[in-house]
Coordinates of C-alpha atoms in Angstrom, one line a residue:
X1 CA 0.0 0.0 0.0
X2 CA 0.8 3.5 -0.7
X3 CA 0.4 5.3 3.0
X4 CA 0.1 8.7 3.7
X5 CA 1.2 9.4 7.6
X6 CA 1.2 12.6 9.8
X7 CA 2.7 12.9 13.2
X8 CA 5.3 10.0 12.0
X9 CA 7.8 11.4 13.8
X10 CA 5.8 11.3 17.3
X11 CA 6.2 8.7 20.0
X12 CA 3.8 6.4 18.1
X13 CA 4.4 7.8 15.0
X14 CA 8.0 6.4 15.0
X15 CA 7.3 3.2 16.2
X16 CA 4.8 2.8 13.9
X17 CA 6.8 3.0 10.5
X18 CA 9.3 0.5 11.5
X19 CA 6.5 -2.0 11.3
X20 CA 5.6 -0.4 7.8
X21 CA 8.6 -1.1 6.1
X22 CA 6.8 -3.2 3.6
X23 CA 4.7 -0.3 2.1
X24 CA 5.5 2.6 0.7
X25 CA 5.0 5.7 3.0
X26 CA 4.7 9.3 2.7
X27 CA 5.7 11.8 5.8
X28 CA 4.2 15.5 6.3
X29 CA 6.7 16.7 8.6
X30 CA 7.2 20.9 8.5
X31 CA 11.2 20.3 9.1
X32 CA 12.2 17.4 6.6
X33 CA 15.7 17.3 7.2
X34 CA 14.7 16.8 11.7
X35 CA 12.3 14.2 10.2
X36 CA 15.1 12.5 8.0
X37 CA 17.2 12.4 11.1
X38 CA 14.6 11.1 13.7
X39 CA 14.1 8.4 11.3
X40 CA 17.1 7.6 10.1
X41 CA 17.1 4.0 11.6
X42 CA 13.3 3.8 10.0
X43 CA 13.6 4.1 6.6
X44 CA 14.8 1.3 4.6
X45 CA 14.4 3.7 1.5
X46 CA 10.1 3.3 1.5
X47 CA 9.7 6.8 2.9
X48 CA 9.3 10.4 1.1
X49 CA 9.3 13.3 2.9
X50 CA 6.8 16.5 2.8
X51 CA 6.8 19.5 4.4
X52 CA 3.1 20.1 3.9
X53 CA -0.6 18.7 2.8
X54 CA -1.1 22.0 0.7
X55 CA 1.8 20.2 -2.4
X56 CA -2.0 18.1 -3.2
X57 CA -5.1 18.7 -5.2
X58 CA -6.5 15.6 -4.0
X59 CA -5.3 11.8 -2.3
X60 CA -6.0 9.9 -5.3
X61 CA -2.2 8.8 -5.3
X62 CA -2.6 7.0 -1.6
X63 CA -4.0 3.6 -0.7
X64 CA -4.6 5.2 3.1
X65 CA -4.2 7.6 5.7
X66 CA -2.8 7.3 8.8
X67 CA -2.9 10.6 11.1
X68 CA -1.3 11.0 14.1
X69 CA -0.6 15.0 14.0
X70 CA -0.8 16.9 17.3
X71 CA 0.5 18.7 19.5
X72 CA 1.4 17.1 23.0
X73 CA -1.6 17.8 25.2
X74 CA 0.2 17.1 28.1
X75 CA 3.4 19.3 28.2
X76 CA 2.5 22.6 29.0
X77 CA -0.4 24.0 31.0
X78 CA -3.7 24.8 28.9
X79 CA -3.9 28.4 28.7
X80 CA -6.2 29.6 26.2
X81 CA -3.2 30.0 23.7
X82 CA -2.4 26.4 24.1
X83 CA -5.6 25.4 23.6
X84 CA -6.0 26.8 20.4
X85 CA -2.7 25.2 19.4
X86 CA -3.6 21.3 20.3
X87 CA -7.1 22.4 19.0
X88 CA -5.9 23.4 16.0
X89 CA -2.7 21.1 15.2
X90 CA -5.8 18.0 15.5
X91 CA -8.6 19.7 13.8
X92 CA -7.3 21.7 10.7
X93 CA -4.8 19.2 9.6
X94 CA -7.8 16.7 9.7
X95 CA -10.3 19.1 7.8
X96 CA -7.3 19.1 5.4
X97 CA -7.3 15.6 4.9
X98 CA -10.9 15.1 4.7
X99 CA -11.2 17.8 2.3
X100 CA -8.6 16.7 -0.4
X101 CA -10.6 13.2 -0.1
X102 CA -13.3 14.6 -1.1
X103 CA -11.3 15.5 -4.0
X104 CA -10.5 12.4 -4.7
X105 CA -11.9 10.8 -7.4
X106 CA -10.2 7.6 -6.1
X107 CA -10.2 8.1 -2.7
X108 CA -8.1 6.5 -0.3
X109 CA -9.8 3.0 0.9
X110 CA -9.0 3.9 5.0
X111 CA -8.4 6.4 7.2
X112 CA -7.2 6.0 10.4
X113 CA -7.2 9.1 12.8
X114 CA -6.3 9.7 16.2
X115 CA -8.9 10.6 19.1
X116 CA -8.0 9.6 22.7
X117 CA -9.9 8.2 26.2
X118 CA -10.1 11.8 26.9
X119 CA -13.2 11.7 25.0
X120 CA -14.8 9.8 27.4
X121 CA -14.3 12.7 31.2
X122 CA -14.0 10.9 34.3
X123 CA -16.0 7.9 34.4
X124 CA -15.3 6.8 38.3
X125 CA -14.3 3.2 38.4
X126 CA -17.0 1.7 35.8
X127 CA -16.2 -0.6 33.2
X128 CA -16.8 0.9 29.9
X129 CA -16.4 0.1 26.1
X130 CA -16.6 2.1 22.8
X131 CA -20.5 2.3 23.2
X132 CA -20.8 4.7 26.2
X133 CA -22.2 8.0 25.0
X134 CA -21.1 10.8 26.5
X135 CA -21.9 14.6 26.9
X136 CA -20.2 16.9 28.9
X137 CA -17.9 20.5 28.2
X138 CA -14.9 19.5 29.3
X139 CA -12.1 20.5 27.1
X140 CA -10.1 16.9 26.8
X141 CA -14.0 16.2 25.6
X142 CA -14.4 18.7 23.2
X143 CA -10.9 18.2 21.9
X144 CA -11.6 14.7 20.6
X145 CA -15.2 15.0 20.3
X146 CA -14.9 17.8 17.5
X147 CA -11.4 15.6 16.0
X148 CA -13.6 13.0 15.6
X149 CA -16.3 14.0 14.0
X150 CA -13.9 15.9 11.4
X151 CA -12.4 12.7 10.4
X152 CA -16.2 10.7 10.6
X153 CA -16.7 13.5 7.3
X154 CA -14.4 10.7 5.1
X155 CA -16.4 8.4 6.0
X156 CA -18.1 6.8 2.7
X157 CA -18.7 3.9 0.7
X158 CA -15.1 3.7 -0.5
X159 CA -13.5 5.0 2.5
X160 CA -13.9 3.6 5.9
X161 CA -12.4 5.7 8.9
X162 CA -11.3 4.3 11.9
X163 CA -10.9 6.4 15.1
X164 CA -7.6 5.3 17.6
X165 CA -9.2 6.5 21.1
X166 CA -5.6 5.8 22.7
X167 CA -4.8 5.7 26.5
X168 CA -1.6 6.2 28.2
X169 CA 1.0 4.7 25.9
X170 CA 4.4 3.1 27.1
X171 CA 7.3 2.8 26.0
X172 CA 10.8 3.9 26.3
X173 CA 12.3 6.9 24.3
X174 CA 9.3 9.3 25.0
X175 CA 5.7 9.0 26.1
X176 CA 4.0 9.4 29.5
X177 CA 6.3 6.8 31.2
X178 CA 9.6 9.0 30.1
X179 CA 8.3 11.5 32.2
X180 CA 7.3 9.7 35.2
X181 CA 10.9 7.9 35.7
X182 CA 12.4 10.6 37.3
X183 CA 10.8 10.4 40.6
X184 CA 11.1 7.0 41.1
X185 CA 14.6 6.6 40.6
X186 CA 15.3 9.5 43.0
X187 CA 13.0 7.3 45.6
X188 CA 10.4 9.9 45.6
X189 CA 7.7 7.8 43.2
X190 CA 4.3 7.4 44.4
X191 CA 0.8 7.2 44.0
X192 CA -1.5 10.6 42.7
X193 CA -4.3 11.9 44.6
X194 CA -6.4 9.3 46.2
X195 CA -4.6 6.9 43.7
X196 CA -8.5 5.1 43.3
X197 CA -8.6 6.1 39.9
X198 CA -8.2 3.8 36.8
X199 CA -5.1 4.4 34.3
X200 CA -6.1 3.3 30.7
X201 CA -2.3 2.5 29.8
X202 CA -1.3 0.5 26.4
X203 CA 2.0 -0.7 25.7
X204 CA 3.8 1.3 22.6
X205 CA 4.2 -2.7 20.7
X206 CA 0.5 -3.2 21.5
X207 CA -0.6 0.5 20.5
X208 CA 1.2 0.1 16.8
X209 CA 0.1 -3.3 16.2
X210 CA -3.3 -2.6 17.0
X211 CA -3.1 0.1 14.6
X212 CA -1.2 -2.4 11.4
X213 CA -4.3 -4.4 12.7
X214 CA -7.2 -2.0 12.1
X215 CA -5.2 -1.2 8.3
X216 CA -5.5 -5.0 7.7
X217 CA -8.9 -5.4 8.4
X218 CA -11.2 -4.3 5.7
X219 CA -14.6 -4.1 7.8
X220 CA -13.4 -2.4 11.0
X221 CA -14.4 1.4 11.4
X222 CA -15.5 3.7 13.8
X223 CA -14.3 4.2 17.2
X224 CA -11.5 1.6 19.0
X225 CA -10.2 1.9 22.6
X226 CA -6.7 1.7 22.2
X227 CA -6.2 0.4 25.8
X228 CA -5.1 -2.6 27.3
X229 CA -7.9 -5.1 28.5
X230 CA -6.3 -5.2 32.2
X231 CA -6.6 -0.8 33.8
X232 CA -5.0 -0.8 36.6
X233 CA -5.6 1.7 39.3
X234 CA -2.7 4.7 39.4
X235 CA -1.9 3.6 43.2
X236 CA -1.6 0.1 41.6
X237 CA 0.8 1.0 39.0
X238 CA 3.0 3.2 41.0
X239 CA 3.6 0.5 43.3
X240 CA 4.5 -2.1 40.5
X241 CA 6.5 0.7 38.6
X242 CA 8.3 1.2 41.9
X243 CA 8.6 -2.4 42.0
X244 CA 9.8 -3.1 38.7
X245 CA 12.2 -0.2 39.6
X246 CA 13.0 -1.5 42.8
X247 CA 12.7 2.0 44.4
X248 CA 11.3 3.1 47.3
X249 CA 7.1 3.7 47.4
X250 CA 6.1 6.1 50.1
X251 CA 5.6 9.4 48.9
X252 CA 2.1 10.7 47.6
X253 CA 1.4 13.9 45.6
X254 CA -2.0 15.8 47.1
X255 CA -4.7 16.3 44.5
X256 CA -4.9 19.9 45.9
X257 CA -1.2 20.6 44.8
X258 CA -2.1 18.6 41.3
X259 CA -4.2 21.0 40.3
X260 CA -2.2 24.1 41.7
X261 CA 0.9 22.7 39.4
X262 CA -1.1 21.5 36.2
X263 CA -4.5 23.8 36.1
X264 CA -7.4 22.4 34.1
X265 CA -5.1 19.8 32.7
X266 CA -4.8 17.9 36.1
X267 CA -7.6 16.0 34.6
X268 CA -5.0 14.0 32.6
X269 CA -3.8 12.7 35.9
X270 CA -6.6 12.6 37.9
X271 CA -10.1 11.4 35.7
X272 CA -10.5 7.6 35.9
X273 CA -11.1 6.1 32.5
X274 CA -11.7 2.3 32.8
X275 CA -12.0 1.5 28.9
X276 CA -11.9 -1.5 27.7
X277 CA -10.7 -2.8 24.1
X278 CA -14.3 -4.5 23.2
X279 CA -14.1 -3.7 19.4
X280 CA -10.3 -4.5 19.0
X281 CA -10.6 -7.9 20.5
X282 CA -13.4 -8.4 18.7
X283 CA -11.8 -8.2 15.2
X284 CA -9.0 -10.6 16.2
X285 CA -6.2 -8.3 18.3
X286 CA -4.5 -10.5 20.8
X287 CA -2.4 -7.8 23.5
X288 CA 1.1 -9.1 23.5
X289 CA 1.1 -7.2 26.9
X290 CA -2.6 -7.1 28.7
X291 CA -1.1 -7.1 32.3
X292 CA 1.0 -4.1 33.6
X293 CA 3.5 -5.7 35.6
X294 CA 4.9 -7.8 32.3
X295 CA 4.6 -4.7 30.3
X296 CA 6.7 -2.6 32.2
X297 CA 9.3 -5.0 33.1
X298 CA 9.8 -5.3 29.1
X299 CA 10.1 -1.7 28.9
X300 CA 12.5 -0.9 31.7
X301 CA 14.7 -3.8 31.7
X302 CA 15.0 -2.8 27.1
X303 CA 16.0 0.5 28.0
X304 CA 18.8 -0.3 30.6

């Protein structure tokens, strides 16, 4: 297949192309030559390199789409400038998209766009899958809410669009777990606020198969919880990232000082999204990692 990716030189982004190797692949990156470099270990000569969507009348050239463009929502607090900047990196590259496939007079057969749990707001510690419903203003809601229903507009009956509503992904090299090392090494690692609340993690081998998976499979579409079938509480996972670590466990950061440090985007930490992977397990995805203690110790004991 002839893929068209954005974000590919992301967290998942990168991971995902080296299981891609076997189609040809095209990158929108604004600084080619950074992109060249990040992927340098990638790119067994399938890639080309953009710096922009605007180079095309229309995607007739492109078998699918896979877009992962956006900026980090969780590195910087969310003041109404930021806002518009994750808003804005997620929606208009995806109006783009959608609008050159209309274009198309041989549109591409899939798109695959990225959404995240966010979508869902604090759901407590209930069990949920892709067919909860949900209304509510919050602004990880809104976020994903508005993403999706910009890619949905590709949706036809030569394109089929699937939606990645992706958790907290791990890995080494970047992603949430990157940042959470620190502490824990230093002994000062422990659980968040009450620590009750459910962490809707997915490891980064998991998170890019599932995604080859959903490219494969010619009748999936629609929204996928891209979680692991095993949330764990975050009091549970500090102590077995501690453990895996073998660090120290006894310090706990108050949910009133979580919210003086982070602002409205302490909701990141503290919402508890239980979601479970119904519609990925039901086309066939077996987790290579569904439990968090094996997941981890893969992750930590690679990176040493």
């Amino acid at each position: 297949m002839h893929l068209l990716v954005t974000g590919g030189t992301g967290f998942i982004g990168k991971e995902l192309l080296k299981h891609l190797t076997t189609h040809t692949v095209t990158v929108i990156s604004r600084d080619i030559e950074a992109a060249k470099s990040t992927l340098q270990h990638t790119d067994v000569g399938n890639i080309t390199y953009l710096s922009t969507l605007d180079t095309f009348d229309d995607l007739n050239a492109f078998d699918g789409v896979i877009n992962l463009a956006g900026e980090p929502i969780a590195d910087k607090r969310w003041s109404q400038h930021q806002k518009k900047i994750i808003c804005d990196s997620r929606w208009k590259t995806t109006e783009t998209i959608v609008t050159l496939i209309h274009a198309s007079t041989e549109p591409p057969s899939v798109v695959i766009s990225g959404s995240a749990v966010g979508y869902y707001g604090d759901q407590q510690s209930h069990p949920f899958d892709e067919s909860l419903q949900v209304h509510q203003n919050s602004f990880a809601h809104n976020v994903c809410e508005k993403w999706e229903a910009i890619a949905m507009r590709a949706q036809s009956e030569r394109t089929r669009v699937c939606l990645l509503r992706t958790g907290v992904v791990l890995g080494d090299n970047g992603g949430a777990l990157h940042k959470m090392l620190l502490p824990y090494k230093l002994g000062l690692g422990g659980p968040i606020g009450h620590g009750k609340q459910y962490l809707p993690w997915i490891h980064i081998l998991d998170m890019v198969r599932g995604i080859v998976t959903l490219l494969d499979t010619p009748h999936a579409q629609g929204p996928y919880n891209f979680c692991a079938p095993h949330a764990v509480s975050n009091a549970l996972f500090s102590r077995i990232l501690a453990r895996t670590l073998k660090r120290p466990h006894l310090l706990m950061t108050p949910t009133w000082l979580i919210k003086v440090l982070m602002g409205e985007s302490s909701c990141l930490l503290l919402d508890s999204v239980r979601a479970k992977p119904k519609r990925l397990t039901e086309i066939g995805f077996n987790f290579s990692f569904p439990h968090v203690e094996p997941a981890l110790k893969n992750i930590l004991i690679k990176s040493r």
